[in-house]
CSV table of C-alpha atoms in Angstrom, one decimal:
chain,number,residue,atom,x,y,z
Q,1,MET,CA,-67.2,-2.3,-103.3
Q,2,LEU,CA,-67.1,1.2,-101.9
Q,3,THR,CA,-64.4,2.0,-99.2
Q,4,THR,CA,-63.4,5.2,-97.6
Q,5,ARG,CA,-59.9,5.9,-96.4
Q,6,PRO,CA,-58.0,8.9,-95.0
Q,7,ALA,CA,-56.1,10.9,-97.6
Q,8,THR,CA,-52.3,10.9,-97.4
Q,9,LEU,CA,-49.6,13.1,-98.9
Q,10,ASP,CA,-49.7,10.9,-102.0
Q,11,ASP,CA,-53.2,12.0,-102.6
Q,12,ALA,CA,-52.3,15.7,-103.1
Q,13,ALA,CA,-52.6,15.5,-106.9
Q,14,LEU,CA,-55.9,13.7,-106.7
Q,15,ILE,CA,-57.3,16.2,-104.2
Q,16,THR,CA,-56.2,19.0,-106.5
Q,17,THR,CA,-57.8,17.3,-109.5
Q,18,HIS,CA,-61.1,17.0,-107.6
Q,19,ARG,CA,-60.9,20.6,-106.4
Q,20,ARG,CA,-60.4,21.7,-110.0
Q,21,ALA,CA,-63.3,19.6,-111.3
Q,22,MET,CA,-65.6,21.0,-108.6
Q,23,PHE,CA,-64.9,24.6,-109.6
Q,24,ALA,CA,-65.1,23.7,-113.3
Q,25,GLU,CA,-68.5,22.2,-112.8
Q,26,ILE,CA,-69.7,25.3,-111.0
Q,27,GLY,CA,-68.8,27.1,-114.1
Q,28,LYS,CA,-67.8,30.6,-112.9
Q,29,SER,CA,-64.0,30.4,-113.4
Q,30,LYS,CA,-61.8,30.7,-116.4
Q,31,PRO,CA,-59.6,27.7,-117.2
Q,32,GLU,CA,-56.5,29.9,-116.8
Q,33,ALA,CA,-57.6,30.7,-113.2
Q,34,LEU,CA,-58.2,27.0,-112.5
Q,35,ASP,CA,-54.7,26.2,-113.9
Q,36,THR,CA,-53.0,28.7,-111.7
Q,37,MET,CA,-55.1,27.6,-108.7
Q,38,SER,CA,-54.1,24.0,-109.2
Q,39,LEU,CA,-50.5,24.9,-109.5
Q,40,HIS,CA,-50.6,26.6,-106.1
Q,41,PHE,CA,-53.1,24.4,-104.4
Q,42,ARG,CA,-51.2,21.2,-104.6
Q,43,PRO,CA,-48.2,22.4,-102.5
Q,44,TRP,CA,-50.5,24.2,-100.2
Q,45,VAL,CA,-52.5,21.0,-99.4
Q,46,GLU,CA,-49.3,19.1,-99.0
Q,47,ARG,CA,-48.1,21.6,-96.4
Q,48,MET,CA,-51.4,21.6,-94.6
Q,49,ILE,CA,-51.6,17.8,-94.4
Q,50,VAL,CA,-48.1,17.7,-92.9
Q,51,ALA,CA,-49.1,20.4,-90.5
Q,52,GLY,CA,-52.2,18.4,-89.4
Q,53,LYS,CA,-54.5,21.2,-90.5
Q,54,TYR,CA,-56.0,19.5,-93.5
Q,55,VAL,CA,-57.7,16.1,-93.3
Q,56,GLY,CA,-59.1,14.4,-96.4
Q,57,TRP,CA,-61.1,11.3,-97.2
Q,58,ILE,CA,-61.0,9.3,-100.4
Q,59,VAL,CA,-63.9,7.1,-101.4
Q,60,GLU,CA,-62.9,4.2,-103.7
Q,61,ASP,CA,-64.9,1.8,-105.8
Q,62,GLY,CA,-62.9,-1.3,-106.4
Q,63,GLY,CA,-59.7,0.6,-105.6
Q,64,LYS,CA,-60.6,3.5,-108.0
Q,65,PRO,CA,-61.2,7.0,-106.5
Q,66,VAL,CA,-64.8,8.1,-107.1
Q,67,ALA,CA,-65.3,10.8,-104.5
Q,68,SER,CA,-63.4,12.9,-101.9
Q,69,ALA,CA,-63.7,15.7,-99.4
Q,70,GLY,CA,-61.6,17.7,-97.1
Q,71,PHE,CA,-61.5,19.4,-93.7
Q,72,PHE,CA,-59.4,22.5,-92.9
Q,73,GLU,CA,-58.7,23.9,-89.5
Q,74,LEU,CA,-59.5,27.6,-89.9
Q,75,GLU,CA,-58.3,30.1,-87.4
Q,76,TRP,CA,-61.2,32.1,-86.1
Q,77,PRO,CA,-61.8,34.7,-83.3
Q,78,PRO,CA,-63.9,33.7,-80.3
Q,79,HIS,CA,-67.5,34.1,-81.4
Q,80,PRO,CA,-70.9,33.8,-79.7
Q,81,LEU,CA,-71.4,30.3,-81.3
Q,82,ASP,CA,-68.1,29.1,-79.9
Q,83,PRO,CA,-67.2,31.7,-77.3
Q,84,ALA,CA,-64.0,30.1,-75.9
Q,85,GLY,CA,-62.9,28.7,-79.3
Q,86,GLU,CA,-60.2,30.0,-81.6
Q,87,ALA,CA,-60.9,27.9,-84.7
Q,88,ARG,CA,-63.6,26.4,-86.8
Q,89,GLY,CA,-63.8,23.6,-89.2
Q,90,TYR,CA,-64.0,24.5,-92.9
Q,91,LEU,CA,-65.3,21.8,-95.3
Q,92,LEU,CA,-64.0,21.9,-98.8
Q,93,ASN,CA,-63.3,20.0,-102.0
Q,94,PHE,CA,-66.4,17.9,-102.0
Q,95,TRP,CA,-66.4,16.0,-105.2
Q,96,VAL,CA,-68.4,12.9,-106.3
Q,97,GLU,CA,-67.8,11.5,-109.8
Q,98,PRO,CA,-71.0,11.8,-111.9
Q,99,SER,CA,-71.2,8.0,-112.1
Q,100,HIS,CA,-71.5,7.7,-108.3
Q,101,ARG,CA,-73.9,10.5,-107.5
Q,102,ARG,CA,-77.3,10.2,-105.8
Q,103,ARG,CA,-76.0,7.4,-103.5
Q,104,GLY,CA,-75.5,9.5,-100.4
Q,105,LEU,CA,-71.7,9.7,-100.7
Q,106,ALA,CA,-71.5,13.5,-100.2
Q,107,ARG,CA,-73.7,13.3,-97.1
Q,108,GLU,CA,-71.5,10.6,-95.6
Q,109,LEU,CA,-68.4,12.8,-96.3
Q,110,VAL,CA,-70.1,15.8,-94.6
Q,111,LYS,CA,-70.8,13.8,-91.5
Q,112,MET,CA,-67.1,12.6,-91.4
Q,113,ALA,CA,-66.0,16.2,-91.6
Q,114,ILE,CA,-68.3,17.4,-88.9
Q,115,ALA,CA,-67.0,14.5,-86.7
Q,116,GLU,CA,-63.5,15.8,-87.3
Q,117,SER,CA,-64.5,19.3,-86.2
Q,118,ARG,CA,-66.0,17.8,-83.0
Q,119,ARG,CA,-62.9,15.7,-82.4
Q,120,ARG,CA,-60.9,19.0,-82.4
Q,121,GLY,CA,-63.3,20.6,-80.0
Q,122,PHE,CA,-64.8,23.1,-82.6
Q,123,ARG,CA,-68.4,24.1,-82.2
Q,124,VAL,CA,-68.8,25.6,-85.7
Q,125,SER,CA,-68.2,24.3,-89.2
Q,126,THR,CA,-68.6,26.2,-92.4
Q,127,LEU,CA,-68.5,25.6,-96.1
Q,128,HIS,CA,-69.4,27.3,-99.4
Q,129,ALA,CA,-72.2,25.5,-101.2
Q,130,SER,CA,-72.9,25.3,-104.8
Q,131,ASP,CA,-76.6,25.3,-105.8
Q,132,ALA,CA,-76.4,21.6,-106.4
Q,133,GLY,CA,-74.8,20.9,-103.0
Q,134,ARG,CA,-77.1,23.0,-100.8
Q,135,PRO,CA,-79.8,20.4,-100.2
Q,136,VAL,CA,-77.3,17.9,-99.0
Q,137,TYR,CA,-75.8,20.3,-96.5
Q,138,GLU,CA,-79.2,21.5,-95.3
Q,139,SER,CA,-80.2,17.9,-94.7
Q,140,VAL,CA,-77.3,17.6,-92.2
Q,141,GLY,CA,-78.2,20.8,-90.4
Q,142,PHE,CA,-76.3,23.5,-92.3
Q,143,ARG,CA,-78.0,26.9,-92.9
Q,144,GLY,CA,-77.1,30.2,-94.6
Q,145,SER,CA,-74.6,32.4,-92.8
Q,146,GLY,CA,-75.1,35.8,-94.4
Q,147,GLU,CA,-71.4,35.9,-95.5
Q,148,MET,CA,-70.6,38.5,-98.2
Q,149,PHE,CA,-67.5,38.7,-100.3
Q,150,PHE,CA,-65.6,41.3,-102.3
Q,151,ALA,CA,-63.3,40.3,-105.1
Q,152,GLU,CA,-60.9,42.4,-107.2
Q,153,LYS,CA,-62.2,42.8,-110.7
Q,154,ASP,CA,-59.2,42.7,-112.9
Q,155,SER,CA,-58.4,39.0,-112.1
Q,156,SER,CA,-57.9,36.4,-114.8
Q,157,SER,CA,-60.6,34.3,-113.0
V,1,MET,CA,-64.2,66.8,-84.9
V,2,LEU,CA,-64.0,63.2,-86.2
V,3,THR,CA,-60.6,61.6,-86.5
V,4,THR,CA,-59.6,58.0,-87.4
V,5,ARG,CA,-56.5,56.4,-86.0
V,6,PRO,CA,-55.1,52.9,-86.1
V,7,ALA,CA,-55.9,50.7,-83.1
V,8,THR,CA,-53.0,49.8,-80.7
V,9,LEU,CA,-52.7,47.1,-78.0
V,10,ASP,CA,-54.2,49.6,-75.6
V,11,ASP,CA,-57.4,49.4,-77.6
V,12,ALA,CA,-58.0,45.7,-77.0
V,13,ALA,CA,-60.6,46.3,-74.3
V,14,LEU,CA,-62.4,48.9,-76.5
V,15,ILE,CA,-62.4,46.6,-79.5
V,16,THR,CA,-63.8,43.8,-77.3
V,17,THR,CA,-66.6,46.2,-76.0
V,18,HIS,CA,-67.5,47.1,-79.5
V,19,ARG,CA,-67.6,43.4,-80.6
V,20,ARG,CA,-69.8,42.6,-77.7
V,21,ALA,CA,-72.2,45.5,-78.5
V,22,MET,CA,-72.4,44.5,-82.1
V,23,PHE,CA,-73.5,40.9,-81.3
V,24,ALA,CA,-75.8,42.1,-78.5
V,25,GLU,CA,-77.5,44.4,-81.0
V,26,ILE,CA,-77.9,41.6,-83.5
V,27,GLY,CA,-79.8,39.9,-80.7
V,28,LYS,CA,-79.2,36.2,-81.3
V,29,SER,CA,-76.8,35.5,-78.5
V,30,LYS,CA,-77.3,35.0,-74.7
V,31,PRO,CA,-75.5,37.4,-72.4
V,32,GLU,CA,-73.5,34.4,-70.9
V,33,ALA,CA,-72.2,33.6,-74.3
V,34,LEU,CA,-71.2,37.2,-74.9
V,35,ASP,CA,-69.5,37.3,-71.5
V,36,THR,CA,-67.4,34.2,-72.3
V,37,MET,CA,-66.6,35.4,-75.8
V,38,SER,CA,-65.4,38.8,-74.4
V,39,LEU,CA,-63.2,37.0,-71.9
V,40,HIS,CA,-61.5,35.0,-74.6
V,41,PHE,CA,-61.6,37.6,-77.4
V,42,ARG,CA,-59.6,40.3,-75.6
V,43,PRO,CA,-56.4,38.2,-75.3
V,44,TRP,CA,-57.0,36.8,-78.8
V,45,VAL,CA,-57.0,40.2,-80.4
V,46,GLU,CA,-54.0,41.3,-78.4
V,47,ARG,CA,-52.1,38.3,-79.7
V,48,MET,CA,-53.2,39.0,-83.3
V,49,ILE,CA,-52.3,42.7,-83.2
V,50,VAL,CA,-48.8,41.7,-82.0
V,51,ALA,CA,-48.6,39.1,-84.7
V,52,GLY,CA,-49.6,41.7,-87.3
V,53,LYS,CA,-52.6,39.7,-88.4
V,54,TYR,CA,-55.3,42.0,-86.9
V,55,VAL,CA,-55.5,45.7,-87.8
V,56,GLY,CA,-58.1,48.0,-86.2
V,57,TRP,CA,-59.3,51.5,-86.7
V,58,ILE,CA,-60.8,53.7,-84.1
V,59,VAL,CA,-63.0,56.7,-85.0
V,60,GLU,CA,-63.1,59.4,-82.3
V,61,ASP,CA,-65.3,62.5,-81.9
V,62,GLY,CA,-63.4,65.1,-79.9
V,63,GLY,CA,-61.2,62.3,-78.5
V,64,LYS,CA,-64.1,60.0,-77.6
V,65,PRO,CA,-64.4,56.7,-79.4
V,66,VAL,CA,-67.6,56.5,-81.5
V,67,ALA,CA,-66.9,53.8,-84.0
V,68,SER,CA,-64.4,51.1,-84.8
V,69,ALA,CA,-63.7,48.2,-87.2
V,70,GLY,CA,-61.1,45.5,-87.7
V,71,PHE,CA,-59.3,43.5,-90.4
V,72,PHE,CA,-58.0,40.0,-89.8
V,73,GLU,CA,-55.7,38.1,-92.1
V,74,LEU,CA,-57.4,34.8,-92.7
V,75,GLU,CA,-55.5,31.8,-94.0
V,76,TRP,CA,-57.2,30.5,-97.1
V,77,PRO,CA,-56.4,27.9,-99.8
V,78,PRO,CA,-55.7,29.0,-103.4
V,79,HIS,CA,-59.1,29.7,-104.9
V,80,PRO,CA,-60.3,30.7,-108.4
V,81,LEU,CA,-60.9,34.3,-107.2
V,82,ASP,CA,-57.2,34.5,-106.0
V,83,PRO,CA,-55.5,31.5,-107.6
V,84,ALA,CA,-52.0,32.2,-106.3
V,85,GLY,CA,-53.1,33.5,-102.9
V,86,GLU,CA,-53.0,31.8,-99.5
V,87,ALA,CA,-55.0,34.3,-97.5
V,88,ARG,CA,-58.0,36.6,-97.6
V,89,GLY,CA,-59.0,39.6,-95.6
V,90,TYR,CA,-61.8,39.2,-93.1
V,91,LEU,CA,-63.6,42.3,-92.0
V,92,LEU,CA,-65.0,42.2,-88.5
V,93,ASN,CA,-66.1,44.2,-85.4
V,94,PHE,CA,-67.8,47.0,-87.3
V,95,TRP,CA,-69.5,49.2,-84.7
V,96,VAL,CA,-70.8,52.7,-84.8
V,97,GLU,CA,-72.4,54.3,-81.7
V,98,PRO,CA,-76.1,55.0,-82.3
V,99,SER,CA,-75.4,58.7,-81.9
V,100,HIS,CA,-73.1,58.7,-84.9
V,101,ARG,CA,-74.9,56.5,-87.4
V,102,ARG,CA,-76.1,57.5,-90.9
V,103,ARG,CA,-73.0,59.6,-91.5
V,104,GLY,CA,-71.1,57.2,-93.7
V,105,LEU,CA,-68.6,56.1,-91.0
V,106,ALA,CA,-69.2,52.3,-91.6
V,107,ARG,CA,-68.7,52.8,-95.3
V,108,GLU,CA,-65.4,54.6,-94.7
V,109,LEU,CA,-64.2,51.9,-92.4
V,110,VAL,CA,-65.1,49.2,-95.0
V,111,LYS,CA,-63.0,51.1,-97.6
V,112,MET,CA,-60.0,51.2,-95.2
V,113,ALA,CA,-60.3,47.5,-94.6
V,114,ILE,CA,-60.4,46.7,-98.3
V,115,ALA,CA,-57.3,48.9,-98.7
V,116,GLU,CA,-55.6,46.9,-96.1
V,117,SER,CA,-56.5,43.7,-98.0
V,118,ARG,CA,-55.0,45.2,-101.1
V,119,ARG,CA,-51.9,46.3,-99.3
V,120,ARG,CA,-51.3,42.7,-98.3
V,121,GLY,CA,-51.9,41.5,-101.9
V,122,PHE,CA,-55.2,39.7,-101.2
V,123,ARG,CA,-57.8,39.7,-104.0
V,124,VAL,CA,-60.7,38.6,-101.8
V,125,SER,CA,-62.2,40.1,-98.6
V,126,THR,CA,-65.2,38.6,-96.7
V,127,LEU,CA,-67.4,39.5,-93.8
V,128,HIS,CA,-70.6,38.4,-92.1
V,129,ALA,CA,-73.3,41.1,-92.5
V,130,SER,CA,-76.2,41.8,-90.2
V,131,ASP,CA,-79.4,42.8,-91.9
V,132,ALA,CA,-78.8,46.4,-90.9
V,133,GLY,CA,-75.2,46.3,-92.3
V,134,ARG,CA,-75.9,44.6,-95.6
V,135,PRO,CA,-76.8,47.8,-97.7
V,136,VAL,CA,-73.5,49.5,-96.7
V,137,TYR,CA,-71.5,46.5,-97.8
V,138,GLU,CA,-73.4,46.1,-101.0
V,139,SER,CA,-72.8,49.8,-101.8
V,140,VAL,CA,-69.0,49.1,-101.7
V,141,GLY,CA,-69.3,46.0,-104.0
V,142,PHE,CA,-69.8,43.1,-101.6
V,143,ARG,CA,-72.3,40.3,-102.5
V,144,GLY,CA,-73.6,37.1,-101.0
V,145,SER,CA,-71.2,34.2,-100.9
V,146,GLY,CA,-73.5,31.2,-100.4
V,147,GLU,CA,-71.6,30.2,-97.2
V,148,MET,CA,-73.4,27.9,-94.9
V,149,PHE,CA,-72.6,27.0,-91.3
V,150,PHE,CA,-73.3,24.2,-88.8
V,151,ALA,CA,-73.2,24.9,-85.1
V,152,GLU,CA,-73.5,22.5,-82.2
V,153,LYS,CA,-76.8,22.8,-80.5
V,154,ASP,CA,-76.1,22.4,-76.8
V,155,SER,CA,-74.1,25.6,-76.5
V,156,SER,CA,-74.9,28.4,-74.0
V,157,SER,CA,-75.1,30.8,-76.9
């Protein structure tokens, strides 16, 4: 039976494993970069859970984790879409084990994360979609933002 | 003569005016939303300048402001593009008065903001581009990120 529970500090390693698996599947990062990221992400997420800025959800099938997702409170300047707000929700670390895909788990996790954003009074939520994830996010009402990024070239990533 | 200087606390109103003009020109926001945003943005940017998290640049022509731009230190989880980092640069509030466009001012301001990101040790910088701004950012090395956003519908924006 599938159950969903909030993540605790004890889940920091699992969340890190899922984050790494997500980026590995996207296929743009070198293993060394993913190793370094994992090393630094675990204590980061522990600190953010303690600070109340990261909220996670773990989906289990018969007690075994099969999916998870996270919400992060992102500091943001007052913006026309939330003109009195100073933060937005950032959705991250969406991962569903291959054995449990195409059952709507990601969609349910997105809805829980949007609900968390609302609970905190934020009017905007953002995320970075992989090509595979985009249709799920679109179905819930997400659309492209026009964000651009610049990354230094001589990284190990 | 054109000169560029760092923004100070005394520039908070000017920065807010430029931010408002930028969103007004994009044309997607109602005036009421821009009013509310301006009311909240000015104290926000004052706090962030004091905290050292916002850096601005003002371009003047004979002592009169004709362009400006800002950099904000955005908290971010360790990511494959900056696997040991916990922040990225966010470039915002790029504004050039119509009288001073097509002279490369925006491009110079982008370069200054990327330099600020590097000074802080960040490997990634992001921004949200208008259709008009995109070619400038591309010319410096920015590319689309695949970010998506969800915004509550019943806003005044």
